[in-house]
């Protein structure tokens, strides 16, 4: 537990974050996977952030996650390159953009999914402190990802769609946290 907390503290310090305060609460849920692939419109309609650059990052991240869920290697490459551009536009996210670049230049879907773990850690830290105007951002976790070391990701819905395994283990995971607007608390 102590290592987990230390890891979260270090992650927050070294990831792209801002000075806004976000609000979070815990939840647990798992459900059947959806077959939706690469759609950014769904992300923006369900979740709205105050800053356009953060909205672009969120929408790009969700699109990338959906491409990995659908095991669409070429789409993931393109979407990771787009996400990198959005991350570079936000001060403090330059290192996270480099991770997106690694996903874009990966030679296999397995390599993309491995890098997605680090990308998700940084982006989760960013959105825990972002100003969320509408919707809920779900932090989801698969304990079996990364050779049993686990992996987290963000979603704009509670439904589990595992980006680490796609249709091999679509339902593996649970909602471990909800990032909400201050009004929703």
Tab-separated table of C-alpha atoms in Angstrom:
chain	number	residue	atom	x	y	z
A	1	UNK	CA	0.000	0.000	0.000
A	2	UNK	CA	2.836	2.364	0.899
A	3	UNK	CA	4.487	1.750	-2.502
A	4	UNK	CA	1.173	2.346	-4.266
A	5	UNK	CA	0.721	5.735	-2.540
A	6	UNK	CA	4.349	6.689	-3.236
A	7	UNK	CA	3.822	5.740	-6.861
A	8	UNK	CA	0.732	7.936	-7.100
A	9	UNK	CA	2.588	10.874	-5.562
A	10	UNK	CA	5.505	10.478	-7.971
A	11	UNK	CA	3.147	10.022	-10.885
A	12	UNK	CA	1.369	13.257	-10.044
A	13	UNK	CA	4.649	15.130	-9.758
A	14	UNK	CA	6.060	13.893	-13.055
A	15	UNK	CA	2.959	13.839	-15.226
A	16	UNK	CA	1.259	16.621	-17.070
A	17	UNK	CA	-1.028	18.346	-14.588
A	18	UNK	CA	-2.307	21.814	-13.875
A	19	UNK	CA	-3.215	23.808	-10.800
A	20	UNK	CA	-6.985	23.316	-11.088
A	21	UNK	CA	-8.505	21.105	-8.474
A	22	UNK	CA	-10.648	18.207	-9.604
A	23	UNK	CA	-12.936	16.043	-7.586
A	24	UNK	CA	-12.924	12.273	-7.447
A	25	UNK	CA	-14.863	9.514	-5.784
A	26	UNK	CA	-14.538	5.748	-5.798
A	27	UNK	CA	-16.858	3.247	-7.472
A	28	UNK	CA	-16.763	-0.326	-8.634
A	29	UNK	CA	-18.449	-1.747	-11.698
A	30	UNK	CA	-17.861	-4.106	-14.570
A	31	UNK	CA	-20.049	-4.834	-17.539
A	32	UNK	CA	-20.247	-6.211	-21.037
A	33	UNK	CA	-18.055	-4.661	-23.720
A	34	UNK	CA	-19.337	-2.508	-26.514
A	35	UNK	CA	-18.176	-2.958	-30.081
A	36	UNK	CA	-17.717	0.734	-30.845
A	37	UNK	CA	-14.372	1.520	-32.416
A	38	UNK	CA	-12.867	4.903	-33.156
A	39	UNK	CA	-15.275	7.748	-32.347
A	40	UNK	CA	-14.325	11.076	-30.848
A	41	UNK	CA	-17.823	12.567	-31.068
A	42	UNK	CA	-19.066	10.210	-28.357
A	43	UNK	CA	-16.330	11.379	-25.993
A	44	UNK	CA	-17.085	15.064	-26.379
A	45	UNK	CA	-20.857	14.605	-26.085
A	46	UNK	CA	-20.584	12.734	-22.784
A	47	UNK	CA	-17.705	14.642	-21.223
A	48	UNK	CA	-17.002	18.356	-21.381
A	49	UNK	CA	-13.892	20.062	-20.029
A	50	UNK	CA	-13.423	23.810	-19.513
A	51	UNK	CA	-10.205	24.143	-21.511
A	52	UNK	CA	-10.299	23.356	-25.246
A	53	UNK	CA	-6.763	21.912	-25.193
A	54	UNK	CA	-7.741	19.493	-22.425
A	55	UNK	CA	-10.915	18.577	-24.329
A	56	UNK	CA	-8.786	17.795	-27.393
A	57	UNK	CA	-6.481	15.623	-25.281
A	58	UNK	CA	-9.416	13.768	-23.734
A	59	UNK	CA	-11.162	13.198	-27.063
A	60	UNK	CA	-7.904	12.047	-28.667
A	61	UNK	CA	-7.138	9.726	-25.782
A	62	UNK	CA	-10.615	8.133	-25.923
A	63	UNK	CA	-10.290	7.642	-29.691
A	64	UNK	CA	-6.894	5.974	-29.201
A	65	UNK	CA	-8.272	3.779	-26.415
A	66	UNK	CA	-11.146	2.730	-28.670
A	67	UNK	CA	-8.733	1.831	-31.486
A	68	UNK	CA	-6.785	-0.379	-29.082
A	69	UNK	CA	-10.035	-1.957	-27.850
A	70	UNK	CA	-10.907	-2.767	-31.477
A	71	UNK	CA	-7.310	-3.971	-32.155
A	72	UNK	CA	-6.968	-1.465	-34.997
A	73	UNK	CA	-3.200	-1.074	-35.236
A	74	UNK	CA	-3.084	1.472	-38.082
A	75	UNK	CA	-5.859	3.593	-36.551
A	76	UNK	CA	-4.006	3.565	-33.229
A	77	UNK	CA	-0.836	4.779	-34.951
A	78	UNK	CA	-2.644	7.692	-36.576
A	79	UNK	CA	-4.641	8.594	-33.470
A	80	UNK	CA	-1.537	8.483	-31.266
A	81	UNK	CA	0.177	10.942	-33.627
A	82	UNK	CA	-2.851	13.258	-33.381
A	83	UNK	CA	-2.891	12.908	-29.592
A	84	UNK	CA	0.796	13.783	-29.460
A	85	UNK	CA	0.044	17.086	-31.201
A	86	UNK	CA	-2.684	17.887	-28.665
A	87	UNK	CA	-0.382	17.000	-25.766
A	88	UNK	CA	2.398	19.221	-27.147
A	89	UNK	CA	-0.092	22.108	-27.203
A	90	UNK	CA	-0.545	21.844	-23.420
A	91	UNK	CA	2.299	23.168	-21.318
A	92	UNK	CA	3.694	20.458	-19.075
A	93	UNK	CA	2.608	17.555	-21.289
A	94	UNK	CA	5.678	17.389	-23.510
A	95	UNK	CA	6.929	14.118	-21.980
A	96	UNK	CA	3.500	12.558	-22.310
A	97	UNK	CA	3.535	13.541	-25.995
A	98	UNK	CA	6.730	11.500	-26.378
A	99	UNK	CA	4.876	8.430	-25.100
A	100	UNK	CA	2.136	9.039	-27.686
A	101	UNK	CA	4.900	9.255	-30.317
A	102	UNK	CA	6.142	5.812	-29.225
A	103	UNK	CA	2.644	4.406	-29.746
A	104	UNK	CA	2.518	6.036	-33.162
A	105	UNK	CA	5.837	4.513	-34.229
A	106	UNK	CA	5.298	1.074	-32.645
A	107	UNK	CA	5.737	-1.947	-34.894
A	108	UNK	CA	2.991	-4.074	-33.312
A	109	UNK	CA	-0.267	-3.709	-31.396
A	110	UNK	CA	1.358	-5.354	-28.342
A	111	UNK	CA	3.970	-2.569	-28.228
A	112	UNK	CA	1.246	0.055	-28.560
A	113	UNK	CA	-0.651	-1.458	-25.661
A	114	UNK	CA	2.480	-1.601	-23.499
A	115	UNK	CA	3.163	2.122	-24.045
A	116	UNK	CA	-0.517	2.877	-23.455
A	117	UNK	CA	0.029	2.020	-19.779
A	118	UNK	CA	2.488	4.899	-19.277
A	119	UNK	CA	0.374	7.230	-21.407
A	120	UNK	CA	-2.698	6.408	-19.330
A	121	UNK	CA	-0.885	7.042	-16.046
A	122	UNK	CA	0.065	10.539	-17.157
A	123	UNK	CA	-3.324	11.382	-18.641
A	124	UNK	CA	-5.187	10.088	-15.584
A	125	UNK	CA	-3.126	12.434	-13.402
A	126	UNK	CA	-3.939	15.324	-15.755
A	127	UNK	CA	-7.686	14.751	-15.650
A	128	UNK	CA	-7.819	14.299	-11.892
A	129	UNK	CA	-6.953	18.008	-11.753
A	130	UNK	CA	-8.812	19.264	-14.829
A	131	UNK	CA	-11.931	21.417	-14.676
A	132	UNK	CA	-14.718	19.042	-15.719
A	133	UNK	CA	-17.862	20.931	-16.766
A	134	UNK	CA	-20.085	17.998	-17.732
A	135	UNK	CA	-20.095	14.234	-17.461
A	136	UNK	CA	-17.971	11.744	-15.578
A	137	UNK	CA	-14.539	10.374	-16.411
A	138	UNK	CA	-14.119	6.763	-15.316
A	139	UNK	CA	-10.745	5.372	-14.262
A	140	UNK	CA	-10.785	1.677	-15.087
A	141	UNK	CA	-8.317	-1.051	-14.145
A	142	UNK	CA	-7.438	-4.499	-15.462
A	143	UNK	CA	-5.425	-6.534	-12.939
A	144	UNK	CA	-4.214	-8.976	-15.610
A	145	UNK	CA	-2.735	-6.422	-18.031
A	146	UNK	CA	1.029	-6.117	-18.413
A	147	UNK	CA	1.848	-9.665	-17.336
A	148	UNK	CA	-0.225	-9.399	-14.168
A	149	UNK	CA	1.120	-5.978	-13.130
A	150	UNK	CA	-2.178	-4.357	-14.023
A	151	UNK	CA	-3.070	-1.413	-16.169
A	152	UNK	CA	-5.367	1.584	-15.877
A	153	UNK	CA	-7.173	3.624	-18.504
A	154	UNK	CA	-9.820	6.322	-18.808
A	155	UNK	CA	-13.291	5.930	-20.241
A	156	UNK	CA	-16.281	8.190	-20.739
A	157	UNK	CA	-18.660	5.391	-19.760
A	158	UNK	CA	-18.809	2.709	-17.062
A	159	UNK	CA	-18.896	-0.127	-19.577
A	160	UNK	CA	-15.583	-2.012	-19.538
A	161	UNK	CA	-13.837	-2.074	-22.906
A	162	UNK	CA	-10.345	-3.359	-22.202
A	163	UNK	CA	-7.703	-1.702	-24.428
A	164	UNK	CA	-4.999	-4.101	-23.235
A	165	UNK	CA	-6.666	-7.237	-24.588
A	166	UNK	CA	-9.399	-6.128	-26.971
A	167	UNK	CA	-11.813	-8.930	-27.775
A	168	UNK	CA	-9.555	-11.523	-26.139
A	169	UNK	CA	-10.619	-10.354	-22.659
A	170	UNK	CA	-12.956	-7.441	-23.300
A	171	UNK	CA	-14.673	-7.607	-19.916
A	172	UNK	CA	-11.541	-7.860	-17.779
A	173	UNK	CA	-11.543	-4.799	-15.560
A	174	UNK	CA	-13.548	-2.620	-13.248
A	175	UNK	CA	-14.248	1.028	-12.587
A	176	UNK	CA	-11.959	2.008	-9.704
A	177	UNK	CA	-12.588	5.748	-9.611
A	178	UNK	CA	-14.936	8.397	-10.966
A	179	UNK	CA	-13.767	11.904	-11.755
A	180	UNK	CA	-16.784	14.211	-11.489
A	181	UNK	CA	-17.705	17.858	-11.613
A	182	UNK	CA	-17.899	19.677	-8.308
A	183	UNK	CA	-21.690	19.912	-8.784
A	184	UNK	CA	-21.996	16.130	-9.120
A	185	UNK	CA	-20.502	15.500	-5.692
